[in-house]
mmCIF file of C-alpha atoms in Angstrom:
data_model
loop_
_atom_site.group_PDB
_atom_site.id
_atom_site.type_symbol
_atom_site.label_atom_id
_atom_site.label_comp_id
_atom_site.label_asym_id
_atom_site.label_seq_id
_atom_site.Cartn_x
_atom_site.Cartn_y
_atom_site.Cartn_z
ATOM 1 C CA MET A 1480 -72.211 -0.433 -105.470
ATOM 2 C CA GLU A 1481 -73.010 1.210 -108.930
ATOM 3 C CA SER A 1482 -76.530 0.484 -110.174
ATOM 4 C CA THR A 1483 -76.927 -2.071 -112.936
ATOM 5 C CA ASP A 1484 -80.307 -1.150 -113.923
ATOM 6 C CA LYS A 1485 -80.228 -0.638 -117.854
ATOM 7 C CA LEU A 1486 -81.693 2.605 -119.260
ATOM 8 C CA THR A 1487 -84.627 1.875 -121.425
ATOM 9 C CA ASP A 1488 -86.221 5.334 -121.860
ATOM 10 C CA THR A 1489 -84.507 7.093 -125.042
ATOM 11 C CA ASN A 1490 -84.549 10.258 -123.059
ATOM 12 C CA ALA A 1491 -82.951 8.982 -120.169
ATOM 13 C CA ILE A 1492 -80.109 7.286 -122.491
ATOM 14 C CA LEU A 1493 -79.593 10.939 -124.210
ATOM 15 C CA ALA A 1494 -79.358 12.398 -121.053
ATOM 16 C CA TYR A 1495 -76.794 9.709 -120.099
ATOM 17 C CA LEU A 1496 -74.746 10.655 -123.505
ATOM 18 C CA TYR A 1497 -74.979 14.405 -122.732
ATOM 19 C CA GLU A 1498 -73.463 13.944 -119.291
ATOM 20 C CA THR A 1499 -70.808 11.408 -120.628
ATOM 21 C CA PHE A 1500 -69.880 12.801 -123.759
ATOM 22 C CA PRO A 1501 -70.324 16.483 -123.648
ATOM 23 C CA LEU A 1502 -67.958 17.466 -126.204
ATOM 24 C CA CYS A 1503 -69.629 15.204 -128.962
ATOM 25 C CA PHE A 1504 -73.508 15.230 -127.818
ATOM 26 C CA ILE A 1505 -74.933 18.523 -127.165
ATOM 27 C CA ALA A 1506 -78.145 18.992 -125.053
ATOM 28 C CA GLU A 1507 -79.061 22.561 -126.024
ATOM 29 C CA GLY A 1508 -78.535 24.726 -129.001
ATOM 30 C CA GLU A 1509 -76.673 24.178 -132.183
ATOM 31 C CA THR A 1510 -75.221 20.762 -132.451
ATOM 32 C CA LYS A 1511 -72.248 19.667 -134.536
ATOM 33 C CA PRO A 1512 -72.303 16.757 -137.471
ATOM 34 C CA LEU A 1513 -71.051 13.435 -135.827
ATOM 35 C CA LYS A 1514 -68.061 11.165 -137.448
ATOM 36 C CA ILE A 1515 -69.102 8.550 -139.708
ATOM 37 C CA GLY A 1516 -69.106 5.354 -137.615
ATOM 38 C CA LEU A 1517 -69.315 7.043 -134.482
ATOM 39 C CA PHE A 1518 -71.846 4.248 -133.319
ATOM 40 C CA GLN A 1519 -69.349 1.613 -133.535
ATOM 41 C CA GLU A 1520 -66.922 3.924 -131.753
ATOM 42 C CA LEU A 1521 -69.560 4.534 -128.921
ATOM 43 C CA ALA A 1522 -70.502 0.936 -128.414
ATOM 44 C CA GLU A 1523 -66.822 -0.093 -127.826
ATOM 45 C CA ARG A 1524 -66.745 2.586 -125.223
ATOM 46 C CA LEU A 1525 -69.312 1.625 -123.439
ATOM 47 C CA ALA A 1526 -69.049 -2.162 -123.669
ATOM 48 C CA ASP A 1527 -68.724 -2.712 -120.297
ATOM 49 C CA ASP A 1528 -71.200 -0.242 -119.197
ATOM 50 C CA SER A 1529 -74.083 -2.094 -117.554
ATOM 51 C CA LYS A 1530 -76.496 0.653 -118.372
ATOM 52 C CA VAL A 1531 -76.850 0.743 -121.425
ATOM 53 C CA SER A 1532 -77.293 -1.804 -124.626
ATOM 54 C CA LYS A 1533 -76.493 -1.579 -128.148
ATOM 55 C CA THR A 1534 -79.920 -1.692 -129.346
ATOM 56 C CA GLN A 1535 -80.734 1.113 -127.008
ATOM 57 C CA LEU A 1536 -77.708 3.268 -128.242
ATOM 58 C CA ARG A 1537 -78.711 2.862 -131.583
ATOM 59 C CA ILE A 1538 -82.213 4.239 -131.025
ATOM 60 C CA ALA A 1539 -80.973 7.076 -129.012
ATOM 61 C CA LEU A 1540 -78.305 7.926 -131.762
ATOM 62 C CA ARG A 1541 -81.159 7.676 -134.448
ATOM 63 C CA ARG A 1542 -83.274 9.944 -132.146
ATOM 64 C CA TYR A 1543 -80.582 12.542 -131.859
ATOM 65 C CA THR A 1544 -79.307 12.535 -135.400
ATOM 66 C CA SER A 1545 -83.047 13.012 -137.208
ATOM 67 C CA SER A 1546 -83.882 15.850 -134.395
ATOM 68 C CA TRP A 1547 -84.277 19.301 -136.117
ATOM 69 C CA ARG A 1548 -81.504 21.034 -134.677
ATOM 70 C CA TYR A 1549 -79.043 18.480 -135.624
ATOM 71 C CA LEU A 1550 -80.463 18.301 -139.172
ATOM 72 C CA LYS A 1551 -79.948 22.057 -139.386
ATOM 73 C CA GLY A 1552 -76.234 21.770 -138.164
ATOM 74 C CA VAL A 1553 -75.543 19.605 -140.950
ATOM 75 C CA LYS A 1554 -74.573 22.376 -143.436
ATOM 76 C CA ALA A 1555 -71.532 23.634 -145.657
ATOM 77 C CA GLY A 1556 -68.483 24.209 -143.900
ATOM 78 C CA ALA A 1557 -69.216 22.302 -140.736
ATOM 79 C CA GLN A 1558 -66.942 19.924 -139.557
ATOM 80 C CA ARG A 1559 -67.748 16.153 -138.287
ATOM 81 C CA ILE A 1560 -66.710 15.600 -134.824
ATOM 82 C CA ASP A 1561 -65.857 12.445 -132.838
ATOM 83 C CA LEU A 1562 -66.663 11.293 -129.257
ATOM 84 C CA ASP A 1563 -64.019 13.496 -127.752
ATOM 85 C CA GLY A 1564 -65.261 16.648 -129.673
ATOM 86 C CA LYS A 1565 -62.343 16.199 -132.144
ATOM 87 C CA GLU A 1566 -62.976 17.531 -135.890
ATOM 88 C CA CYS A 1567 -62.824 14.789 -138.425
ATOM 89 C CA GLY A 1568 -63.232 16.291 -141.792
ATOM 90 C CA GLU A 1569 -65.751 18.426 -143.737
ATOM 91 C CA LEU A 1570 -69.355 17.213 -144.776
ATOM 92 C CA GLU A 1571 -69.938 15.937 -148.176
ATOM 93 C CA GLN A 1572 -72.573 17.952 -150.096
ATOM 94 C CA GLU A 1573 -74.555 14.782 -150.700
ATOM 95 C CA HIS A 1574 -74.869 14.583 -146.755
ATOM 96 C CA ILE A 1575 -75.927 18.061 -146.770
ATOM 97 C CA ASP A 1576 -78.311 17.646 -149.406
ATOM 98 C CA HIS A 1577 -80.102 14.686 -147.849
ATOM 99 C CA ALA A 1578 -79.810 16.545 -144.287
ATOM 100 C CA GLN A 1579 -81.777 19.587 -145.685
ATOM 101 C CA THR A 1580 -84.433 17.212 -147.655
ATOM 102 C CA THR A 1581 -84.909 15.306 -144.417
ATOM 103 C CA LEU A 1582 -85.474 18.434 -142.334
ATOM 104 C CA LYS A 1583 -88.108 20.087 -144.979
ATOM 105 C CA GLU A 1584 -90.223 17.017 -145.140
ATOM 106 C CA SER A 1585 -90.124 16.623 -141.391
ATOM 107 C CA GLN A 1586 -90.878 20.163 -140.714
ATOM 108 C CA GLU A 1587 -93.935 19.946 -143.249
ATOM 109 C CA LYS A 1588 -95.369 16.906 -141.672
ATOM 110 C CA ALA A 1589 -95.288 18.143 -138.468
ATOM 111 C CA LYS A 1590 -96.848 21.308 -139.835
ATOM 112 C CA ALA A 1591 -99.660 18.961 -141.538
ATOM 113 C CA LYS A 1592 -100.365 17.204 -138.149
ATOM 114 C CA ARG A 1593 -100.751 20.671 -136.717
ATOM 115 C CA VAL A 1594 -103.244 21.810 -139.014
ATOM 116 C CA ALA A 1595 -105.088 18.630 -139.037
ATOM 117 C CA LYS A 1596 -105.306 18.718 -135.066
ATOM 118 C CA ALA A 1597 -106.216 22.341 -135.136
ATOM 119 C CA THR A 1598 -109.141 21.660 -137.832
ATOM 120 C CA ALA A 1599 -110.084 18.638 -135.661
ATOM 121 C CA ALA A 1600 -110.361 20.784 -132.758
ATOM 122 C CA LYS A 1601 -112.114 23.261 -134.456
ATOM 123 C CA LYS A 1602 -114.873 21.001 -135.494
ATOM 124 C CA GLU A 1603 -115.096 19.500 -132.097
ATOM 125 C CA ALA A 1604 -115.827 22.909 -130.487
ATOM 126 C CA GLN A 1605 -118.014 23.792 -133.490
ATOM 127 C CA ALA A 1606 -120.156 20.520 -132.756
ATOM 128 C CA ALA A 1607 -120.424 21.385 -128.874
ATOM 129 C CA LYS A 1608 -121.442 24.711 -129.845
ATOM 130 C CA GLN A 1609 -124.185 23.354 -131.535
ATOM 131 C CA ALA A 1610 -124.951 20.550 -129.035
ATOM 132 C CA LYS A 1611 -125.255 23.451 -126.324
ATOM 133 C CA LYS A 1612 -128.053 25.539 -128.341
ATOM 134 C CA PRO A 1613 -131.522 25.227 -127.502
ATOM 135 C CA ALA A 1614 -134.041 24.001 -129.452
ATOM 136 C CA PRO A 1615 -135.644 26.426 -131.780
ATOM 137 C CA LYS A 1616 -139.069 27.645 -130.350
ATOM 138 C CA ARG A 1617 -141.902 26.261 -132.225
ATOM 139 C CA ALA A 1618 -144.133 29.322 -134.068
ATOM 140 C CA LYS A 1619 -147.416 29.328 -132.404
ATOM 141 C CA PRO A 1620 -150.031 28.542 -134.751
ATOM 142 C CA ALA A 1621 -152.015 31.717 -135.801
ATOM 143 C CA PRO A 1622 -155.530 32.082 -134.586
ATOM 144 C CA LYS A 1623 -157.968 30.915 -136.895
ATOM 145 C CA LYS A 1624 -159.926 33.862 -138.113
ATOM 146 C CA PRO A 1625 -163.788 33.477 -137.614
ATOM 147 C CA ALA A 1626 -165.577 33.027 -140.986
ATOM 148 C CA LYS A 1627 -167.268 35.863 -142.047
ATOM 149 C CA GLU A 1628 -170.779 35.669 -142.033
ATOM 150 C CA SER A 1629 -172.295 36.033 -145.550
ATOM 151 C CA ALA A 1630 -174.621 39.298 -145.670
ATOM 152 C CA PRO A 1631 -178.487 38.143 -145.783
ATOM 153 C CA VAL A 1632 -179.463 37.682 -149.498
ATOM 154 C CA VAL A 1633 -181.886 40.570 -150.612
ATOM 155 C CA ASN A 1634 -184.127 39.934 -153.495
ATOM 156 C CA LEU A 1635 -184.444 43.479 -155.021
ATOM 157 C CA THR A 1636 -186.288 44.340 -158.295
ATOM 158 C CA PRO A 1637 -185.755 46.935 -160.882
ATOM 159 C CA ALA A 1638 -187.916 50.096 -160.021
ATOM 160 C CA VAL A 1639 -190.471 51.438 -162.787
ATOM 161 C CA LEU A 1640 -190.016 55.112 -163.378
ATOM 162 C CA ASN A 1641 -193.981 56.135 -163.364
ATOM 163 C CA GLU A 1642 -194.083 54.258 -159.858
ATOM 164 C CA LEU A 1643 -191.235 56.062 -158.234
ATOM 165 C CA LYS A 1644 -191.904 59.549 -156.159
ATOM 166 C CA GLN A 1645 -189.949 61.808 -153.853
ATOM 167 C CA ASN A 1646 -189.044 60.819 -150.397
ATOM 168 C CA GLN A 1647 -189.550 57.133 -151.234
ATOM 169 C CA ARG A 1648 -186.513 54.768 -150.057
ATOM 170 C CA VAL A 1649 -184.980 53.110 -152.795
ATOM 171 C CA ASN A 1650 -181.934 51.010 -153.565
ATOM 172 C CA VAL A 1651 -179.093 52.328 -155.903
ATOM 173 C CA LYS A 1652 -176.672 49.974 -157.705
ATOM 174 C CA LEU A 1653 -173.424 51.589 -157.126
ATOM 175 C CA GLY A 1654 -170.432 48.844 -157.367
ATOM 176 C CA LYS A 1655 -171.192 45.314 -156.367
ATOM 177 C CA SER A 1656 -173.544 46.017 -153.690
ATOM 178 C CA PRO A 1657 -176.909 48.369 -153.551
ATOM 179 C CA VAL A 1658 -176.683 51.165 -151.382
ATOM 180 C CA SER A 1659 -179.872 52.793 -149.444
ATOM 181 C CA GLY A 1660 -181.007 56.407 -149.827
ATOM 182 C CA VAL A 1661 -184.164 58.265 -150.507
ATOM 183 C CA ILE A 1662 -185.157 60.266 -153.875
ATOM 184 C CA VAL A 1663 -184.763 63.900 -153.905
ATOM 185 C CA ASP A 1664 -185.841 64.537 -157.432
ATOM 186 C CA ILE A 1665 -187.108 62.782 -160.619
ATOM 187 C CA LYS A 1666 -186.278 64.198 -164.060
ATOM 188 C CA LYS A 1667 -187.232 62.233 -166.976
ATOM 189 C CA GLN A 1668 -185.217 58.791 -166.886
ATOM 190 C CA ASP A 1669 -182.617 60.528 -163.866
ATOM 191 C CA VAL A 1670 -183.453 60.040 -160.450
ATOM 192 C CA GLN A 1671 -181.866 62.088 -157.768
ATOM 193 C CA VAL A 1672 -181.192 59.740 -154.752
ATOM 194 C CA GLN A 1673 -179.611 61.064 -151.163
ATOM 195 C CA LEU A 1674 -177.848 58.344 -149.897
ATOM 196 C CA ASP A 1675 -178.033 57.370 -146.049
ATOM 197 C CA SER A 1676 -174.341 58.524 -146.154
ATOM 198 C CA GLY A 1677 -175.229 62.085 -146.829
ATOM 199 C CA LEU A 1678 -174.023 61.980 -150.400
ATOM 200 C CA THR A 1679 -176.446 62.715 -153.353
ATOM 201 C CA VAL A 1680 -176.165 61.028 -156.531
ATOM 202 C CA LYS A 1681 -177.975 61.299 -159.904
ATOM 203 C CA VAL A 1682 -178.380 57.969 -161.577
ATOM 204 C CA ASN A 1683 -180.511 56.425 -164.471
ATOM 205 C CA VAL A 1684 -183.736 54.488 -163.331
ATOM 206 C CA GLU A 1685 -182.359 51.528 -164.451
ATOM 207 C CA HIS A 1686 -179.958 51.665 -161.413
ATOM 208 C CA ILE A 1687 -182.710 52.093 -158.978
ATOM 209 C CA MET A 1688 -183.741 48.953 -157.507
ATOM 210 C CA LEU A 1689 -186.836 48.518 -155.031
#
């Protein structure tokens, strides 16, 4: 006893058509353009077949004729065929142009969808990678430098020439800070001083501080 369960899946109905009409519906490889009005002929042939309905047949036929391999087969010189694979005349140019336009649009949509999917996947991967990155380490605050102790304030007074003598300790104004040393020689307004650093300098008396 044959099963009366109707086929509802489009792929299952196409498989049934490949099996029932192998000279018309080609499962793999290049297809051939179908006869105009083939649906009516198909519905009549399968009128007593409990497996398929007209609605499902129409959907399956639309799927078959909108596939890329079918649209590629709609080209100049191709012959239309009926359910038994018999040729039914050449294609008209407007049908060829329509098929090629439909194919191009379908391929462009598929390409755009692939690009969008790849872009979304890339962004998702980057977001996941960023989420896995460890938080940046905070730089340790630099240790505070101890405040420099201010040098003790020394009150110095300008020297008087006739009060100076050899081997006397004095301070010589060199730059910002006075430098300590010992008087080596005095000639008029010039005083020769040997600094504690060992360097000997000759300065005017106005540079000598006590």
